Backbone as JSON, one array per atom type, in Angstrom:
{
  "sequence": "MIECSTIRDGEEQLSAKLNHYLKPKVLIVDEVGYLPLEAWGARQFFRLVSQCYGRDRSF",
  "N": [[0.82, -1.17, 0.1], [1.61, 1.31, 0.74], [3.98, 1.51, -0.59], [2.76, 1.94, -3.01], [2.46, 4.43, -3.21], [3.98, 7.63, -3.71], [6.16, 10.33, -2.76], [6.05, 12.19, -4.6], [3.69, 12.01, -5.76], [0.5, 13.72, -6.43], [-1.79, 15.76, -3.92], [-4.34, 15.02, -4.71], [-4.05, 12.66, -6.19], [-3.04, 10.94, -4.23], [-4.97, 11.11, -2.18], [-7.06, 9.65, -3.67], [-6.04, 7.42, -3.59], [-5.69, 6.58, -0.86], [-8.47, 6.66, -0.42], [-9.2, 4.71, -1.87], [-8.64, 2.38, -0.17], [-10.29, 2.88, 1.9], [-12.96, 2.25, 1.39], [-13.72, -0.63, 1.72], [-15.52, -2.49, 4.16], [-14.42, -3.9, 5.88], [-10.72, -3.51, 6.92], [-8.12, -5.29, 6.54], [-4.75, -5.08, 8.07], [-1.65, -6.13, 7.94], [1.54, -7.4, 8.94], [2.42, -4.88, 9.57], [5.48, -3.15, 10.14], [6.97, -5.12, 9.42], [8.94, -4.2, 7.34], [10.95, -1.64, 7.2], [9.59, 1.64, 7.61], [9.71, 4.61, 5.91], [9.65, 8.14, 7.24], [7.83, 9.65, 5.56], [6.01, 7.68, 4.65], [5.09, 6.52, 6.82], [3.74, 8.74, 7.93], [1.66, 8.68, 6.1], [0.59, 6.11, 6.49], [-0.37, 6.73, 8.96], [-2.26, 8.71, 8.63], [-4.07, 7.35, 7.2], [-5.18, 5.25, 9.1], [-6.05, 6.77, 10.68], [-8.23, 7.95, 9.44], [-9.83, 6.1, 9.08], [-10.66, 5.61, 11.85], [-12.05, 7.9, 12.22], [-14.47, 7.17, 10.79], [-15.58, 5.77, 12.29], [-14.53, 3.11, 12.3], [-12.84, 0.76, 13.65], [-9.71, -1.23, 14.4]],
  "CA": [[-0.08, -0.01, 0.09], [2.69, 2.49, 1.0], [4.9, 1.57, -1.79], [2.09, 2.12, -4.48], [2.27, 5.97, -3.27], [5.29, 8.11, -3.52], [6.19, 11.81, -2.58], [5.76, 12.76, -6.24], [1.89, 11.78, -6.35], [-0.35, 15.12, -5.74], [-2.56, 15.68, -3.18], [-5.76, 14.39, -5.39], [-3.96, 11.12, -6.42], [-2.93, 10.16, -2.9], [-6.52, 11.01, -1.55], [-7.55, 8.86, -4.14], [-5.56, 5.68, -3.41], [-6.24, 6.22, 0.27], [-9.95, 6.5, -0.18], [-9.45, 2.95, -2.31], [-8.64, 1.37, 0.91], [-11.25, 3.31, 2.73], [-13.94, 1.74, 0.7], [-14.11, -2.09, 2.37], [-15.97, -2.37, 5.57], [-13.04, -4.19, 6.78], [-9.47, -3.41, 6.25], [-7.03, -6.16, 7.49], [-3.51, -4.63, 8.07], [-0.99, -7.28, 8.21], [2.93, -7.31, 8.67], [3.15, -3.6, 9.71], [6.78, -3.05, 10.76], [8.05, -6.25, 8.69], [9.75, -3.77, 6.5], [11.1, -0.31, 7.77], [8.86, 2.87, 6.62], [10.25, 6.14, 6.1], [8.95, 8.93, 7.59], [6.92, 10.19, 4.7], [5.15, 6.41, 4.42], [4.46, 6.46, 8.3], [2.53, 9.52, 8.07], [0.83, 8.28, 5.28], [-0.23, 5.07, 7.27], [-1.22, 7.24, 10.11], [-3.55, 9.2, 8.0], [-5.31, 5.9, 6.72], [-5.44, 4.64, 10.17], [-6.8, 8.23, 11.69], [-9.32, 8.26, 8.72], [-10.69, 4.61, 9.52], [-11.02, 5.69, 13.1], [-12.9, 8.81, 12.03], [-15.55, 6.78, 10.4], [-16.34, 4.64, 13.22], [-14.05, 1.81, 12.2], [-11.63, 0.47, 14.55], [-9.18, -2.45, 14.38]],
  "C": [[0.65, 1.25, -0.14], [3.43, 2.51, -0.02], [4.21, 1.96, -3.05], [2.33, 3.77, -4.36], [3.76, 6.51, -3.23], [5.1, 9.74, -3.35], [5.49, 12.55, -3.59], [4.39, 12.65, -6.3], [1.31, 13.33, -5.52], [-1.22, 14.8, -4.92], [-3.63, 14.81, -3.58], [-5.33, 12.69, -5.6], [-3.87, 10.36, -5.2], [-4.19, 10.12, -2.06], [-7.09, 10.11, -2.24], [-7.17, 7.71, -4.07], [-5.89, 5.67, -1.89], [-7.68, 5.97, 0.29], [-10.18, 5.01, -0.83], [-9.38, 2.18, -1.09], [-9.77, 1.44, 2.37], [-12.64, 2.72, 2.47], [-14.78, 0.34, 1.4], [-14.78, -1.52, 3.67], [-14.86, -3.06, 6.68], [-11.86, -4.22, 6.19], [-8.69, -4.1, 7.1], [-5.71, -5.58, 7.07], [-2.7, -5.61, 8.5], [0.66, -7.11, 8.03], [3.26, -5.88, 8.65], [4.59, -3.66, 10.69], [7.71, -4.24, 10.36], [9.17, -5.52, 7.84], [9.87, -2.11, 6.85], [10.42, 0.75, 6.76], [9.79, 4.12, 7.04], [9.41, 7.03, 6.46], [7.65, 9.36, 6.79], [5.5, 8.79, 4.62], [4.63, 6.38, 6.08], [3.54, 7.46, 8.62], [1.29, 9.37, 7.14], [-0.19, 7.09, 5.52], [-0.99, 5.7, 8.25], [-2.1, 7.72, 9.67], [-4.43, 8.22, 7.7], [-6.14, 5.71, 7.78], [-6.57, 5.77, 10.98], [-8.28, 8.28, 10.62], [-10.56, 7.2, 9.07], [-11.15, 5.15, 10.77], [-12.04, 6.76, 13.34], [-14.35, 8.34, 11.6], [-15.91, 5.46, 10.93], [-15.73, 3.25, 13.17], [-12.65, 1.76, 13.47], [-11.2, -0.99, 14.4], [-8.13, -2.48, 15.3]]
}
């Protein structure tokens, strides 16, 4: 997921990619921390998690 996005993506592209992961009722996140994330990738992952939480979803 994080590898599909890059810093060069514009905000619209990034939002569209994140929205793709917000569509399912259940989002399973596995192997977080298996590979190191750069600061930018960690911020985008946090953004996704916080948007899921904001939509009354928890995991």
